Amino acid sequence: MTTEGGHPAYRILDAGTRAFWRTVGRRIDLDGADSWLRGPAADAGVIGPSWLDAAAASVSGSVERHPDNGLLPDLAVLDGPDFCVADVDPLVRDFYEHTGAWTMDAWSSWSPVFHPGGMLIEHLFGRRLQQLALPVQPLDVSHGIDSEIVAIRDAGGAQVWAAWLRRLRRTGQFLFSGAYAVRTLPGSAQPSVHVTFPLEKGNVQVFLRPHVRADGALLLSSGRGSHGADGAYVLVHGAGSVGWAARVPIHESFTLYRDERGELRTDHELRVGRARALRLHYRMRRGKVGQDEASDSILTSR
């Protein structure tokens, strides 16, 4: 744990935050009807990759590092009434199934209204815990971002989660570490992409519904439905399988497409309610670049 993270004031802040979500959330049973909300959590202190071994142990499995690991072992696991993998651009499919073999450049643009809030969250939680640390200053990522996909497999060797670890090259500080999987929500026949960001004694989860555009682009979006539908949730663990979950009015959309030059790109938008808070744009390239070339590959502007 860092000195800053171990300060009594921050421990009180973290405990108070969990108490707030228990108050506004609904009581759930992760071994019962609410098992769709089961996802990795972390212990106290810096998050980073600290949760990987515990996540593997929870499925009696192991952690596997390989440069060709993908967020999903096969995009066809998303096939359903609203999605058919055969319609997806092969380049988009390759990115999801072999994510570790790709390099990403990124640009971001904050809404002036939400930028101060992003800075506050990044300072109080993101930088200290090294999780959900949205880059809010142009120089934060000026030396580039390193990315790694780590497979978490069960005892039979099947991939249960793919951990996507992203950190600043200059400092080694983690920005995000998320567990990616596929989950079919209650009452739905369409599988969704399930992303879990572990936190101390809980997590933030996002469920994204897939669609395919006529040109083969992949659309992933979290909706504005009620509890049990695609969207964003904050979960706090209690004793045993008991927990509390609150649906939050944060909505995301991703569009992965091949541009007119044949390059793979992604438009990512984050909204709070109906107001746009953050826009990101990514360019993805097959293969890893050298450190000198990659040092300027991640650009951020406001």
Short mmCIF file of C-alpha atoms in Angstrom, two decimals:
data_model
loop_
_atom_site.label_atom_id
_atom_site.label_comp_id
_atom_site.label_asym_id
_atom_site.label_seq_id
_atom_site.Cartn_x
_atom_site.Cartn_y
_atom_site.Cartn_z
CA MET A 1 0.00 0.00 0.00
CA THR A 2 1.30 3.47 -0.79
CA THR A 3 1.84 5.98 1.99
CA GLU A 4 -0.90 8.17 0.56
CA GLY A 5 -3.28 5.25 0.23
CA GLY A 6 -2.60 4.18 3.83
CA HIS A 7 -3.37 7.59 5.37
CA PRO A 8 -6.22 7.35 7.91
CA ALA A 9 -8.19 10.03 6.05
CA TYR A 10 -8.20 7.92 2.90
CA ARG A 11 -9.22 4.80 4.79
CA ILE A 12 -12.17 6.75 6.18
CA LEU A 13 -12.99 8.02 2.68
CA ASP A 14 -12.95 4.49 1.23
CA ALA A 15 -15.06 3.08 4.08
CA GLY A 16 -17.50 5.97 3.75
CA THR A 17 -17.80 5.38 0.00
CA ARG A 18 -18.64 1.71 0.53
CA ALA A 19 -21.20 2.69 3.21
CA PHE A 20 -22.85 5.07 0.75
CA TRP A 21 -23.25 2.37 -1.89
CA ARG A 22 -24.64 -0.06 0.69
CA THR A 23 -27.21 2.58 1.63
CA VAL A 24 -28.39 3.37 -1.91
CA GLY A 25 -27.94 -0.14 -3.31
CA ARG A 26 -30.15 -3.20 -3.08
CA ARG A 27 -29.21 -6.29 -1.11
CA ILE A 28 -28.17 -9.16 -3.38
CA ASP A 29 -27.20 -12.83 -3.16
CA LEU A 30 -24.29 -13.67 -5.46
CA ASP A 31 -24.94 -17.40 -5.02
CA GLY A 32 -28.61 -17.02 -5.90
CA ALA A 33 -30.69 -14.98 -8.33
CA ASP A 34 -28.02 -12.27 -8.53
CA SER A 35 -25.17 -14.54 -9.63
CA TRP A 36 -24.94 -12.56 -12.89
CA LEU A 37 -23.22 -9.84 -10.81
CA ARG A 38 -20.43 -12.12 -9.66
CA GLY A 39 -17.03 -10.68 -10.58
CA PRO A 40 -13.51 -10.23 -9.17
CA ALA A 41 -12.86 -7.89 -6.24
CA ALA A 42 -9.62 -6.77 -4.58
CA ASP A 43 -8.13 -6.47 -1.10
CA ALA A 44 -7.15 -3.17 0.53
CA GLY A 45 -4.44 -1.02 -1.02
CA VAL A 46 -3.27 -0.45 -4.57
CA ILE A 47 -5.42 -2.41 -7.04
CA GLY A 48 -3.32 -2.84 -10.19
CA PRO A 49 -2.97 -6.58 -10.90
CA SER A 50 -3.34 -7.54 -7.21
CA TRP A 51 -6.63 -9.37 -7.80
CA LEU A 52 -5.46 -11.80 -10.50
CA ASP A 53 -4.34 -14.71 -8.30
CA ALA A 54 -7.45 -14.52 -6.10
CA ALA A 55 -9.69 -14.48 -9.18
CA ALA A 56 -7.95 -17.58 -10.53
CA ALA A 57 -8.19 -19.31 -7.14
CA SER A 58 -11.95 -18.61 -7.02
CA VAL A 59 -12.41 -20.85 -10.08
CA SER A 60 -9.71 -23.36 -9.02
CA GLY A 61 -7.72 -22.21 -12.03
CA SER A 62 -4.60 -20.35 -13.06
CA VAL A 63 -3.25 -17.14 -14.58
CA GLU A 64 -1.82 -17.38 -18.10
CA ARG A 65 0.31 -14.73 -19.78
CA HIS A 66 0.69 -14.92 -23.56
CA PRO A 67 1.30 -12.09 -26.07
CA ASP A 68 -1.57 -13.28 -28.28
CA ASN A 69 -4.28 -13.43 -25.58
CA GLY A 70 -7.64 -11.88 -26.51
CA LEU A 71 -10.42 -10.23 -24.55
CA LEU A 72 -12.70 -13.02 -25.80
CA PRO A 73 -11.35 -16.39 -26.98
CA ASP A 74 -14.01 -16.50 -29.72
CA LEU A 75 -16.30 -13.60 -30.64
CA ALA A 76 -18.95 -16.18 -31.60
CA VAL A 77 -19.81 -16.54 -27.89
CA LEU A 78 -21.82 -13.32 -28.39
CA ASP A 79 -24.07 -14.87 -31.05
CA GLY A 80 -27.74 -14.35 -30.27
CA PRO A 81 -30.97 -12.73 -31.50
CA ASP A 82 -29.31 -9.31 -31.97
CA PHE A 83 -25.82 -10.37 -33.03
CA CYS A 84 -24.19 -12.69 -35.58
CA VAL A 85 -20.41 -12.97 -35.64
CA ALA A 86 -20.44 -13.87 -39.34
CA ASP A 87 -21.48 -10.27 -40.11
CA VAL A 88 -18.55 -8.72 -38.21
CA ASP A 89 -15.56 -7.30 -40.09
CA PRO A 90 -12.71 -9.89 -39.79
CA LEU A 91 -10.33 -7.16 -38.59
CA VAL A 92 -12.65 -6.27 -35.72
CA ARG A 93 -12.97 -9.94 -34.79
CA ASP A 94 -9.19 -10.38 -34.84
CA PHE A 95 -8.78 -7.48 -32.40
CA TYR A 96 -11.15 -9.02 -29.87
CA GLU A 97 -9.72 -12.53 -30.17
CA HIS A 98 -6.02 -11.51 -30.23
CA THR A 99 -6.04 -8.18 -28.38
CA GLY A 100 -2.57 -8.63 -26.93
CA ALA A 101 -1.07 -8.58 -30.41
CA TRP A 102 -2.40 -5.07 -31.15
CA THR A 103 -1.08 -1.59 -30.36
CA MET A 104 -3.48 1.27 -29.63
CA ASP A 105 -3.14 5.03 -30.04
CA ALA A 106 -5.70 7.17 -28.19
CA TRP A 107 -7.10 10.70 -28.11
CA SER A 108 -9.57 12.04 -25.54
CA SER A 109 -11.84 15.04 -25.15
CA TRP A 110 -13.62 15.96 -21.89
CA SER A 111 -16.75 18.04 -21.62
CA PRO A 112 -15.82 21.27 -19.76
CA VAL A 113 -18.71 20.59 -17.36
CA PHE A 114 -17.42 17.14 -16.33
CA HIS A 115 -13.68 17.74 -16.51
CA PRO A 116 -13.40 19.05 -12.89
CA GLY A 117 -15.27 15.99 -11.62
CA GLY A 118 -12.95 13.72 -13.59
CA MET A 119 -9.95 15.42 -11.99
CA LEU A 120 -11.43 15.01 -8.50
CA ILE A 121 -12.14 11.28 -8.96
CA GLU A 122 -8.71 10.72 -10.53
CA HIS A 123 -7.01 12.43 -7.57
CA LEU A 124 -9.04 10.93 -4.71
CA PHE A 125 -9.32 7.40 -6.08
CA GLY A 126 -7.75 6.68 -9.48
CA ARG A 127 -4.15 7.74 -8.93
CA ARG A 128 -4.04 6.48 -5.34
CA LEU A 129 -5.65 3.08 -5.99
CA GLN A 130 -4.27 2.73 -9.55
CA GLN A 131 -7.70 1.83 -10.85
CA LEU A 132 -10.23 3.75 -12.99
CA ALA A 133 -7.62 6.51 -13.30
CA LEU A 134 -9.03 8.38 -16.29
CA PRO A 135 -6.29 10.55 -17.87
CA VAL A 136 -7.42 14.13 -17.34
CA GLN A 137 -4.30 16.10 -18.25
CA PRO A 138 -2.62 16.14 -21.70
CA LEU A 139 0.82 15.22 -20.29
CA ASP A 140 -0.47 12.25 -18.26
CA VAL A 141 0.02 9.86 -21.18
CA SER A 142 2.68 11.74 -23.15
CA HIS A 143 5.15 8.84 -22.84
CA GLY A 144 2.63 6.20 -23.88
CA ILE A 145 0.55 3.44 -22.30
CA ASP A 146 1.55 -0.21 -21.99
CA SER A 147 -1.19 -2.83 -22.37
CA GLU A 148 -1.29 -6.52 -21.43
CA ILE A 149 -4.00 -9.20 -21.68
CA VAL A 150 -3.82 -11.90 -18.99
CA ALA A 151 -6.09 -14.96 -19.29
CA ILE A 152 -7.69 -16.34 -16.12
CA ARG A 153 -8.57 -19.98 -16.76
CA ASP A 154 -10.53 -22.53 -14.76
CA ALA A 155 -9.33 -26.01 -13.80
CA GLY A 156 -10.32 -27.34 -17.22
CA GLY A 157 -8.35 -24.67 -19.08
CA ALA A 158 -11.35 -22.61 -20.26
CA GLN A 159 -10.98 -18.82 -20.14
CA VAL A 160 -13.26 -17.39 -17.45
CA TRP A 161 -11.97 -13.80 -17.59
CA ALA A 162 -9.43 -11.84 -19.57
CA ALA A 163 -7.68 -9.21 -17.48
CA TRP A 164 -6.83 -6.10 -19.49
CA LEU A 165 -4.04 -4.23 -17.67
CA ARG A 166 -3.15 -0.72 -18.84
CA ARG A 167 -0.50 1.50 -17.26
CA LEU A 168 1.59 4.60 -17.93
CA ARG A 169 4.92 3.71 -19.51
CA ARG A 170 6.82 6.59 -17.88
CA THR A 171 5.80 5.84 -14.27
CA GLY A 172 4.47 2.28 -14.39
CA GLN A 173 1.29 3.46 -12.66
CA PHE A 174 -1.82 1.49 -13.55
CA LEU A 175 -4.72 3.32 -15.14
CA PHE A 176 -7.20 0.44 -15.52
CA SER A 177 -7.32 -3.26 -14.74
CA GLY A 178 -10.56 -4.92 -15.82
CA ALA A 179 -11.90 -8.47 -16.13
CA TYR A 180 -13.64 -9.15 -19.47
CA ALA A 181 -16.13 -11.97 -19.97
CA VAL A 182 -19.53 -12.75 -21.53
CA ARG A 183 -22.73 -12.89 -19.49
CA THR A 184 -26.39 -13.37 -20.40
CA LEU A 185 -28.54 -11.15 -18.21
CA PRO A 186 -31.79 -12.30 -16.52
CA GLY A 187 -34.68 -12.52 -18.94
CA SER A 188 -32.47 -11.91 -21.98
CA ALA A 189 -31.54 -14.30 -24.79
CA GLN A 190 -28.71 -12.05 -26.04
CA PRO A 191 -25.26 -12.46 -24.42
CA SER A 192 -23.52 -9.22 -23.37
CA VAL A 193 -19.91 -8.22 -22.87
CA HIS A 194 -19.34 -8.08 -19.11
CA VAL A 195 -16.53 -5.84 -17.80
CA THR A 196 -15.58 -5.81 -14.10
CA PHE A 197 -13.19 -3.29 -12.56
CA PRO A 198 -12.12 -4.71 -9.17
CA LEU A 199 -12.05 -2.39 -6.17
CA GLU A 200 -11.51 -2.94 -2.47
CA LYS A 201 -14.29 -5.28 -1.24
CA GLY A 202 -16.30 -4.71 -4.40
CA ASN A 203 -16.16 -3.56 -7.99
CA VAL A 204 -17.65 -1.48 -10.79
CA GLN A 205 -19.33 -3.51 -13.55
CA VAL A 206 -20.52 -2.62 -17.04
CA PHE A 207 -22.71 -4.79 -19.28
CA LEU A 208 -22.54 -3.93 -22.99
CA ARG A 209 -25.02 -5.22 -25.57
CA PRO A 210 -23.55 -6.08 -29.00
CA HIS A 211 -24.86 -5.16 -32.45
CA VAL A 212 -23.36 -5.28 -35.95
CA ARG A 213 -23.56 -2.39 -38.39
CA ALA A 214 -24.15 -2.97 -42.12
CA ASP A 215 -20.47 -2.28 -42.86
CA GLY A 216 -19.30 -4.92 -40.34
CA ALA A 217 -18.60 -2.48 -37.51
CA LEU A 218 -19.17 -3.76 -33.96
CA LEU A 219 -21.36 -1.63 -31.67
CA LEU A 220 -21.32 -2.17 -27.90
CA SER A 221 -23.60 -0.11 -25.70
CA SER A 222 -24.92 0.03 -22.14
CA GLY A 223 -28.54 1.09 -21.94
CA ARG A 224 -30.83 3.02 -19.62
CA GLY A 225 -33.02 0.16 -18.38
CA SER A 226 -33.82 -0.98 -14.86
CA HIS A 227 -31.88 -3.27 -12.53
CA GLY A 228 -30.97 -6.46 -14.40
CA ALA A 229 -30.53 -4.79 -17.78
CA ASP A 230 -27.35 -3.74 -19.61
CA GLY A 231 -25.70 -0.78 -17.92
CA ALA A 232 -23.29 0.16 -15.13
CA TYR A 233 -23.39 -1.10 -11.53
CA VAL A 234 -21.43 -0.52 -8.34
CA LEU A 235 -21.19 -3.58 -6.10
CA VAL A 236 -20.02 -3.81 -2.47
CA HIS A 237 -19.34 -7.21 -0.92
CA GLY A 238 -20.62 -8.25 2.50
CA ALA A 239 -20.24 -11.52 4.38
CA GLY A 240 -20.36 -14.72 2.36
CA SER A 241 -22.40 -14.33 -0.82
CA VAL A 242 -24.25 -11.23 0.44
CA GLY A 243 -23.63 -7.89 -1.20
CA TRP A 244 -25.21 -4.60 -2.26
CA ALA A 245 -25.52 -3.41 -5.86
CA ALA A 246 -26.58 -0.04 -7.20
CA ARG A 247 -27.29 0.77 -10.83
CA VAL A 248 -25.64 4.08 -11.77
CA PRO A 249 -26.63 6.50 -14.58
CA ILE A 250 -23.41 6.08 -16.54
CA HIS A 251 -23.81 4.93 -20.14
CA GLU A 252 -21.08 3.92 -22.57
CA SER A 253 -20.95 3.15 -26.27
CA PHE A 254 -18.14 1.73 -28.40
CA THR A 255 -18.04 1.57 -32.20
CA LEU A 256 -15.20 -0.54 -33.67
CA TYR A 257 -14.83 -0.10 -37.43
CA ARG A 258 -12.42 -0.17 -40.36
CA ASP A 259 -11.84 3.31 -41.82
CA GLU A 260 -11.40 4.31 -45.48
CA ARG A 261 -7.66 3.50 -45.30
CA GLY A 262 -8.28 0.04 -43.89
CA GLU A 263 -7.18 0.97 -40.35
CA LEU A 264 -9.13 -0.27 -37.34
CA ARG A 265 -10.55 2.48 -35.14
CA THR A 266 -12.88 2.85 -32.15
CA ASP A 267 -15.15 5.70 -31.06
CA HIS A 268 -15.88 5.54 -27.33
CA GLU A 269 -18.40 7.81 -25.62
CA LEU A 270 -19.23 8.05 -21.91
CA ARG A 271 -22.41 9.82 -20.78
CA VAL A 272 -23.74 10.71 -17.34
CA GLY A 273 -27.48 10.58 -17.71
CA ARG A 274 -28.03 12.06 -21.16
CA ALA A 275 -25.09 14.46 -20.98
CA ARG A 276 -21.85 13.59 -22.76
CA ALA A 277 -18.93 13.60 -20.30
CA LEU A 278 -16.02 12.09 -22.25
CA ARG A 279 -15.18 11.09 -25.81
CA LEU A 280 -12.24 8.89 -26.76
CA HIS A 281 -10.96 7.79 -30.13
CA TYR A 282 -8.58 4.86 -30.68
CA ARG A 283 -6.53 3.71 -33.65
CA MET A 284 -5.51 0.05 -33.43
CA ARG A 285 -2.62 -1.54 -35.33
CA ARG A 286 -1.73 -5.24 -35.57
CA GLY A 287 1.71 -5.84 -34.05
CA LYS A 288 3.69 -4.24 -31.25
CA VAL A 289 5.74 -1.09 -31.81
CA GLY A 290 9.15 -0.48 -30.30
CA GLN A 291 9.44 1.65 -27.19
CA ASP A 292 10.90 4.65 -29.03
CA GLU A 293 8.06 4.64 -31.55
CA ALA A 294 5.40 3.93 -28.96
CA SER A 295 6.53 6.70 -26.61
CA ASP A 296 4.53 9.24 -28.60
CA SER A 297 1.72 6.91 -29.66
CA ILE A 298 -0.83 7.92 -27.05
CA LEU A 299 -1.98 11.50 -27.41
CA THR A 300 -4.48 13.23 -25.17
CA SER A 301 -6.10 16.61 -25.76
CA ARG A 302 -8.91 18.59 -24.24
#
